[in-house]
mmCIF file of C-alpha atoms in Angstrom:
data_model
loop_
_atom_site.group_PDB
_atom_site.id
_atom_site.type_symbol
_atom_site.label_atom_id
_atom_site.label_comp_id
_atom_site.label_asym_id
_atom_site.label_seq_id
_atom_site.Cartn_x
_atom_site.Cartn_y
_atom_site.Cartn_z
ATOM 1 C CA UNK A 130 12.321 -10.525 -13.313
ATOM 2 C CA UNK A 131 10.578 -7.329 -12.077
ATOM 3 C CA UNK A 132 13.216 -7.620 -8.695
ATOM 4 C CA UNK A 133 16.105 -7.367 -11.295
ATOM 5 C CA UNK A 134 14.597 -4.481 -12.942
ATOM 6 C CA UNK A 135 14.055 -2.649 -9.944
ATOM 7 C CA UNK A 136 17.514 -3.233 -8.660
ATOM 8 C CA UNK A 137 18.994 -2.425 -11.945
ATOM 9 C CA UNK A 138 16.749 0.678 -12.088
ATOM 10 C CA UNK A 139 18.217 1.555 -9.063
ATOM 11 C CA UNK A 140 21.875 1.251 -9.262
ATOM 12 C CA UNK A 141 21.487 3.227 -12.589
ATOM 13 C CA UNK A 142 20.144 6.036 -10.465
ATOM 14 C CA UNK A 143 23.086 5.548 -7.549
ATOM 15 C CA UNK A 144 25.467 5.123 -10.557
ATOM 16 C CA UNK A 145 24.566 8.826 -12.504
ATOM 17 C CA UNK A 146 24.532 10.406 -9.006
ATOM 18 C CA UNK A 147 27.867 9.450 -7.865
ATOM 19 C CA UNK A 148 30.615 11.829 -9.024
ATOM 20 C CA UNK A 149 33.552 9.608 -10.726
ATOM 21 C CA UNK A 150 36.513 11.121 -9.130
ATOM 22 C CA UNK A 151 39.568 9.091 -10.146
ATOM 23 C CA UNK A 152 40.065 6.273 -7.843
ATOM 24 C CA UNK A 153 36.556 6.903 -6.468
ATOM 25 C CA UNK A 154 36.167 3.014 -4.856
ATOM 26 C CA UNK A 155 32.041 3.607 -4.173
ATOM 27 C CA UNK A 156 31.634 4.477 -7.878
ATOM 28 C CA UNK A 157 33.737 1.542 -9.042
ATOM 29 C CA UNK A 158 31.591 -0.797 -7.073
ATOM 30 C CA UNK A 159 28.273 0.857 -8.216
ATOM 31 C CA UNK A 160 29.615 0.144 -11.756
ATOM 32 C CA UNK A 161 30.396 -3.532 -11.131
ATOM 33 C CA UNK A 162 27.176 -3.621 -9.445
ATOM 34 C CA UNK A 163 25.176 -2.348 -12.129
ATOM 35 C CA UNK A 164 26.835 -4.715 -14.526
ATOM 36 C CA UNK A 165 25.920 -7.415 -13.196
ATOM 37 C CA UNK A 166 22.971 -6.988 -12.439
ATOM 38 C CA UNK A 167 22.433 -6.119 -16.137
ATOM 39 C CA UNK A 168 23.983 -8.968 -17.273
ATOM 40 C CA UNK A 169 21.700 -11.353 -14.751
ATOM 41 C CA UNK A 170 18.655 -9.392 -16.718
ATOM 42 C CA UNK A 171 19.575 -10.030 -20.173
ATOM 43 C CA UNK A 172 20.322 -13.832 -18.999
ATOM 44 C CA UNK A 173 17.110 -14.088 -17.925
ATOM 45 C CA UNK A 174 15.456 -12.622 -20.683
ATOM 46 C CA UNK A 175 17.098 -14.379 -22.843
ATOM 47 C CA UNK A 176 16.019 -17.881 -21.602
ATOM 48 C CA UNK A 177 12.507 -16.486 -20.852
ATOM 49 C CA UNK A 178 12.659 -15.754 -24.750
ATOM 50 C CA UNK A 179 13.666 -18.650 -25.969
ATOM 51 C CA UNK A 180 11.233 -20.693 -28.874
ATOM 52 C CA UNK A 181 11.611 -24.032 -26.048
ATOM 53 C CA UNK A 182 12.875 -24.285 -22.513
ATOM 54 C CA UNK A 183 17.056 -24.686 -22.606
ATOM 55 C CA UNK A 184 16.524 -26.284 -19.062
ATOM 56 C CA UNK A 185 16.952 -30.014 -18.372
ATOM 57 C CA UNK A 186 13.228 -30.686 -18.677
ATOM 58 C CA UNK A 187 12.606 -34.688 -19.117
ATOM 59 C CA UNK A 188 9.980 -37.049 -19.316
ATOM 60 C CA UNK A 189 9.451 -37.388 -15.450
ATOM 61 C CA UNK A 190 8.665 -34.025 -15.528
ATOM 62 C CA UNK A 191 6.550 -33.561 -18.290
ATOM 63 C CA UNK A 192 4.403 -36.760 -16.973
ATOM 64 C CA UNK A 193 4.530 -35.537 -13.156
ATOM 65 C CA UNK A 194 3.322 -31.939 -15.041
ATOM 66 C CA UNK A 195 0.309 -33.832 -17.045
ATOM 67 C CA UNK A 196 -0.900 -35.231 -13.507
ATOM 68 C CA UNK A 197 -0.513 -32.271 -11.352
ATOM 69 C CA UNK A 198 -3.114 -30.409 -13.730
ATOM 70 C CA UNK A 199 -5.431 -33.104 -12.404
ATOM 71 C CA UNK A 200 -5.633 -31.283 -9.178
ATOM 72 C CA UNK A 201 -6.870 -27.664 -9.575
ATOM 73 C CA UNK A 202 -10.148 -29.278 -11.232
ATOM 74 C CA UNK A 203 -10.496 -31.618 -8.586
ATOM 75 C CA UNK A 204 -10.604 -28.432 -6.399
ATOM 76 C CA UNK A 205 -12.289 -26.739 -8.205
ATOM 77 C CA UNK A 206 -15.341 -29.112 -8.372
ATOM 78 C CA UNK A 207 -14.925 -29.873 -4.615
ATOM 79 C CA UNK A 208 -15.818 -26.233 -4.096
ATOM 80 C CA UNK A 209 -19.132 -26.030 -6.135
ATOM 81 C CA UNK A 210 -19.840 -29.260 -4.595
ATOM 82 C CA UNK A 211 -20.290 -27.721 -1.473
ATOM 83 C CA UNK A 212 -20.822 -24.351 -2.299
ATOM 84 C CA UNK A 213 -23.935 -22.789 -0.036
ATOM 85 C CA UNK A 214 -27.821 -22.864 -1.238
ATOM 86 C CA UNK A 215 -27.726 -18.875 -2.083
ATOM 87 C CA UNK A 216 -24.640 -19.076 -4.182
ATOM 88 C CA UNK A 217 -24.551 -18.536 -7.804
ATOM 89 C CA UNK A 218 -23.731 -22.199 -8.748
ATOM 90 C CA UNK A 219 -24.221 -21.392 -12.636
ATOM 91 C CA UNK A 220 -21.287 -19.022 -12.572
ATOM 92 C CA UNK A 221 -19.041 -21.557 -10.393
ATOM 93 C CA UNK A 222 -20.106 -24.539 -12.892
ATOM 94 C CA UNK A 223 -18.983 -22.416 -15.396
ATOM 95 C CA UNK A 224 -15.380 -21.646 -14.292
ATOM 96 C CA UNK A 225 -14.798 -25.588 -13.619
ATOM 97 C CA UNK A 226 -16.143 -26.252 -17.262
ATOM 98 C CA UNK A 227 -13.866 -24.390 -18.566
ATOM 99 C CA UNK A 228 -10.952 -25.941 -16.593
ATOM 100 C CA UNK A 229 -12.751 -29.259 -17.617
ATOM 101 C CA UNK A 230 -12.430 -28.147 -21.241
ATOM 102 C CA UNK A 231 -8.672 -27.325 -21.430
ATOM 103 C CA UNK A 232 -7.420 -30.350 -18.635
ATOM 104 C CA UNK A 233 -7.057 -32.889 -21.805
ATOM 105 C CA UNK A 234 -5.705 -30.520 -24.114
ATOM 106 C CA UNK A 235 -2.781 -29.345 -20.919
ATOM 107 C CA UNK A 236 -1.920 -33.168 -20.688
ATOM 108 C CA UNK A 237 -1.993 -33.936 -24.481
ATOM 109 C CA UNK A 238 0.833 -31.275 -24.997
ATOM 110 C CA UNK A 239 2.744 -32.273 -21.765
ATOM 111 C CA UNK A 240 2.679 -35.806 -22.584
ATOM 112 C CA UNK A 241 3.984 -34.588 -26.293
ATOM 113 C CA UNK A 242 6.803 -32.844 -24.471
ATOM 114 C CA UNK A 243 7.993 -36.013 -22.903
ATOM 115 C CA UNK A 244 7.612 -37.571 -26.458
ATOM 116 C CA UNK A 245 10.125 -34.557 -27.510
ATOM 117 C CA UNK A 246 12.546 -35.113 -24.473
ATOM 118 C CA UNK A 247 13.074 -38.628 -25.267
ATOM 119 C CA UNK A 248 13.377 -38.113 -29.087
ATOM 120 C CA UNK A 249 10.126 -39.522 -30.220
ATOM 121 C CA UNK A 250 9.025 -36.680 -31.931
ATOM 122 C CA UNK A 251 10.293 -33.398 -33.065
ATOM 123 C CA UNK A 252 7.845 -30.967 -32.339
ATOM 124 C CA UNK A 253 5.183 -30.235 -30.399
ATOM 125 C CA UNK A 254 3.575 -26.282 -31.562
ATOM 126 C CA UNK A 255 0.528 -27.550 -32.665
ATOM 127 C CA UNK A 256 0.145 -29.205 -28.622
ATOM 128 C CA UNK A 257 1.461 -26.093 -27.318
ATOM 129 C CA UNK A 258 -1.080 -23.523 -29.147
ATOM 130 C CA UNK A 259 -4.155 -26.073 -28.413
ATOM 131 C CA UNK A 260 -3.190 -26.142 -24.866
ATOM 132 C CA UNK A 261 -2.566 -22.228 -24.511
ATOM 133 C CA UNK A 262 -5.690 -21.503 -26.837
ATOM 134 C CA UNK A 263 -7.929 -23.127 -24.097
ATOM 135 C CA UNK A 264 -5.922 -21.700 -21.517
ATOM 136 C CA UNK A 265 -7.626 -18.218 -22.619
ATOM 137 C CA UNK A 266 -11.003 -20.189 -23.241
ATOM 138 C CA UNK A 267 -10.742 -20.173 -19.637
ATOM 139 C CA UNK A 268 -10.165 -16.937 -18.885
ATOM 140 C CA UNK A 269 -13.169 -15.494 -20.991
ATOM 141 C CA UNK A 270 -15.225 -18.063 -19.528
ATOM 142 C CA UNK A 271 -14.178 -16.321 -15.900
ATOM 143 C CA UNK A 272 -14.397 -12.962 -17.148
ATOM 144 C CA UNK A 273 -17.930 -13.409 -17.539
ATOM 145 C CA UNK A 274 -18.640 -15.642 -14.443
ATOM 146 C CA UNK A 275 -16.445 -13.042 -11.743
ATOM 147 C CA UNK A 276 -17.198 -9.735 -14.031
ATOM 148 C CA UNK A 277 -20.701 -10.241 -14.308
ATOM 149 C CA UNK A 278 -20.943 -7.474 -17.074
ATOM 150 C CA UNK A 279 -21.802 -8.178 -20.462
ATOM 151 C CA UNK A 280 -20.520 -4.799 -21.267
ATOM 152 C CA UNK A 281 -17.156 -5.789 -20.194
ATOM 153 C CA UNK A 282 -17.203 -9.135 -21.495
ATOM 154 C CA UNK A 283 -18.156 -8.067 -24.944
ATOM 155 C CA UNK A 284 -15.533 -4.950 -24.713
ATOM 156 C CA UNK A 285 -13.132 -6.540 -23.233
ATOM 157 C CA UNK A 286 -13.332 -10.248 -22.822
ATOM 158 C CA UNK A 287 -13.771 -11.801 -25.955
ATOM 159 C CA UNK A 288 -11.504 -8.881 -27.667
ATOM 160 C CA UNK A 289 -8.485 -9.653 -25.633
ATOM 161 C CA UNK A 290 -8.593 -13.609 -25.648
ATOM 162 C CA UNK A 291 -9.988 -14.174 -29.243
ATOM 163 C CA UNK A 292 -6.938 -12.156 -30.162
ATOM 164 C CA UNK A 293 -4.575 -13.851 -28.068
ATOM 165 C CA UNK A 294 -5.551 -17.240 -29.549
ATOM 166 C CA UNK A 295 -5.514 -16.186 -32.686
ATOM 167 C CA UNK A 296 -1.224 -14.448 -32.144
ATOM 168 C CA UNK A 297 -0.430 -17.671 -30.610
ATOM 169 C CA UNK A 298 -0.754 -19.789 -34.507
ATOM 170 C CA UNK A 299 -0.324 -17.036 -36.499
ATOM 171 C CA UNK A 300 3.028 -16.237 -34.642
ATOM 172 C CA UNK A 301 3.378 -19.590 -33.058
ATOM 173 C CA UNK A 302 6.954 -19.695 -34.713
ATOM 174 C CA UNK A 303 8.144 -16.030 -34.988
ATOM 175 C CA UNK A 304 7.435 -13.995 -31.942
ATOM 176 C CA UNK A 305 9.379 -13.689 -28.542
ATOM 177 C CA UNK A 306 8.317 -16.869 -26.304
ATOM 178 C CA UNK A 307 7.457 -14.507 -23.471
ATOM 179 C CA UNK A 308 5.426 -12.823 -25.474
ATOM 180 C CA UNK A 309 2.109 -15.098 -25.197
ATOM 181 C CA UNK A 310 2.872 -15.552 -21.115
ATOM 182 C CA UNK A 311 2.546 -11.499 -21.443
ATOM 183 C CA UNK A 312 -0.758 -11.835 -22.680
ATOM 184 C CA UNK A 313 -1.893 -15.088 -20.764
ATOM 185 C CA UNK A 314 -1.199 -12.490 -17.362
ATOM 186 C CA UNK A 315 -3.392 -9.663 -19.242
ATOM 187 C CA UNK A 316 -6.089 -12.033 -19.862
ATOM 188 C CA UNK A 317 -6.155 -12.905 -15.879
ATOM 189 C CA UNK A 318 -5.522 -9.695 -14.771
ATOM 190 C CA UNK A 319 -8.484 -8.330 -16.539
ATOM 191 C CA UNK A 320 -10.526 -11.702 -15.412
ATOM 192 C CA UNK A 321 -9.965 -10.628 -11.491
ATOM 193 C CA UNK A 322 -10.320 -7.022 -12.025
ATOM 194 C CA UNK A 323 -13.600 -6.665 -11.669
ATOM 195 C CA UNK A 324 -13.486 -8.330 -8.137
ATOM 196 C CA UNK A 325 -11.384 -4.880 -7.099
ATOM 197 C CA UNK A 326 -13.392 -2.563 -9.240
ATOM 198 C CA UNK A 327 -16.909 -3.430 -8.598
ATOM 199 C CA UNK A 328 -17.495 -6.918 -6.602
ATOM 200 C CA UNK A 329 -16.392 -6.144 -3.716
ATOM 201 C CA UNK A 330 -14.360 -8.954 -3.148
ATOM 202 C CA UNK A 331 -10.889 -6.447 -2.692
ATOM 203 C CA UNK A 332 -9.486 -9.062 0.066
ATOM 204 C CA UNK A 333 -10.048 -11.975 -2.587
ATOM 205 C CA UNK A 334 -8.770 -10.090 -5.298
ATOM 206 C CA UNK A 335 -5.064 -9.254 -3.561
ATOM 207 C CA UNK A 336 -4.797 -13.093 -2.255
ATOM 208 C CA UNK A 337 -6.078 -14.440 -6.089
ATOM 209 C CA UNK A 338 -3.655 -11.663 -7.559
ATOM 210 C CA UNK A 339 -0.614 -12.552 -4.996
ATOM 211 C CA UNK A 340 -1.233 -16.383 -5.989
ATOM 212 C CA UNK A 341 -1.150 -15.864 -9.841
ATOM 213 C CA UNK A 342 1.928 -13.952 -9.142
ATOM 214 C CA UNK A 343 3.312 -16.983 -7.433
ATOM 215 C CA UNK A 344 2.727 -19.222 -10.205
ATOM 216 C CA UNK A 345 4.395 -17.052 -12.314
ATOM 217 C CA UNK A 346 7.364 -17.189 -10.299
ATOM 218 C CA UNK A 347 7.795 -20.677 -10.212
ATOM 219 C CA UNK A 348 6.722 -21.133 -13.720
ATOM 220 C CA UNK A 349 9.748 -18.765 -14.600
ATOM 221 C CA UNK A 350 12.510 -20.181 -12.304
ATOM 222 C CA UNK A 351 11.011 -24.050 -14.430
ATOM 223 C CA UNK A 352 14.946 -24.040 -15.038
ATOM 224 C CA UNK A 353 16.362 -23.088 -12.080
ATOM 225 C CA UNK A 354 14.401 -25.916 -10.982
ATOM 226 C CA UNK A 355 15.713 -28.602 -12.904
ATOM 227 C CA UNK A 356 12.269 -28.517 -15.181
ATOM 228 C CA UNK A 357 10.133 -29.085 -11.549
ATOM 229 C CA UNK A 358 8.814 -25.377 -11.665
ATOM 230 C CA UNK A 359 6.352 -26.000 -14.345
ATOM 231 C CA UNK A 360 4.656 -29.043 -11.992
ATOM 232 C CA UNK A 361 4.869 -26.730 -8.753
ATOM 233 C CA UNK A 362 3.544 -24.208 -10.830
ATOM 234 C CA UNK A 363 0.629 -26.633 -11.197
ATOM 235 C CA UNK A 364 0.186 -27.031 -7.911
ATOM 236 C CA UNK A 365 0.342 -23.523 -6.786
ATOM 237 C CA UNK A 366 -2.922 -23.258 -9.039
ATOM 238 C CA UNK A 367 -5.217 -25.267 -6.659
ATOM 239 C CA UNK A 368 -5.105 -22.083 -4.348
ATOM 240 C CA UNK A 369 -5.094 -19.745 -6.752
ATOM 241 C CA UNK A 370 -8.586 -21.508 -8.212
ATOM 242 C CA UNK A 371 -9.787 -22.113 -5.296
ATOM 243 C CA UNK A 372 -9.752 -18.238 -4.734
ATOM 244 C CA UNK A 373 -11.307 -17.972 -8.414
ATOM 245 C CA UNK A 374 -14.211 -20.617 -8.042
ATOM 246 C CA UNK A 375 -15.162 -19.272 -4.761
ATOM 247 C CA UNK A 376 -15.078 -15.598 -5.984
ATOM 248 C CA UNK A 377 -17.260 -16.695 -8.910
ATOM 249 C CA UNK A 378 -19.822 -18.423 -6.665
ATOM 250 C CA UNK A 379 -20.260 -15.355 -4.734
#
């Protein structure tokens, strides 16, 4: 998405700068570029938008989705398994707990999406907003084990994500669909700030923040993908949380 903003961003700029002589052939071209590009935007957005995925997501997906979550916890507790003797193994403990919590509640709403592909059921919100809901569980959990600030988990932390759970039911069926993957990427970004800002961990924080950014992608381009992006997106989180769990034990 942010690639066809820039580009669009662009050839508006190129566009206004180009004098339109008649039969000018460069500003012709800029034009057709420029609407295309706009209309590849507002076909994104408007599938990113969209109350349910319009891609041909089916059951093999959905159940290849609700085992691929298995993974990131099984990394995650392989790395405070054999985390070293000075590390803070509280903290670490505490960011697999909280991927403990929310693993059932992931695979209860994927396995109700396969029920919905296949026409057993009709709807699965209340899945979706349990599954999301812990989803930011998580995230305060790790802005207190990476921050290490009370301060900013008070301020900050339980703020953000106690709203964010609380705009995912009360607007589970009104708002924009991108809106709670909006504030899903706040709640991380503000998780691995503190890495940059005062842990010292700035190397960790660009690989975590390049990974996330990753997941994103594929979780996007789920479509594209023939409904495999969510599940890759899955997997793209056992390096991302390795990254986090590690950070956390430091």
């Amino acid at each position: 998405m942010y690639a066809y903003v820039y580009l669009y961003t662009y050839l508006r700029l190129q566009q206004t700068m180009t004098i339109d002589f008649p039969g000018d052939v460069a500003g012709k071209a800029c034009a057709q570029r420029v609407a295309a590009v706009e209309r590849g935007l507002k076909h994104f957005l408007a599938h990113f938008s969209a109350p349910t995925s319009s891609g041909p997501v089916g059951v093999a997906q959905e159940v290849v989705s609700a085992i691929s979550m298995c993974l990131p916890l099984a990394c995650g507790y392989y790395v405070v398994q054999n985390a070293p003797e000075d590390a803070c193994q509280f903290c670490g403990e505490a960011v697999v707990l909280g991927m403990a919590l929310h693993l059932p509640f992931s695979v209860a709403y994927h396995i109700a999406e396969a029920a919905k592909s296949s026409g057993r059921i009709e709807d699965a919100t209340v899945p979706r907003c349990l599954d999301q809901s812990f989803v930011h569980i998580c995230c305060l959990i790790n802005t207190w084990a990476i921050g290490r600030s009370f301060t900013y988990f008070l301020l900050l932390g339980i703020p953000l994500n106690l709203y964010s759970i609380a705009a995912l039911w009360l607007y589970a069926h009104s708002e924009p669909r991108h809106y709670r993957f909006l504030r899903m990427g706040f709640a991380v970004f503000f998780y691995l700030l503190p890495l940059l800002l005062w842990r010292g961990q700035q190397l960790t924080w660009f690989i975590s923040g390049s990974l996330f950014l990753m997941c994103g992608a594929l979780f996007a381009l789920d479509s594209v993908m023939a409904g495999w992006g969510h599940c890759l997106m899955h997997l793209s989180l056992v390096p991302f949380l390795y990254t986090v769990v590690s950070s956390a034990l430091v």
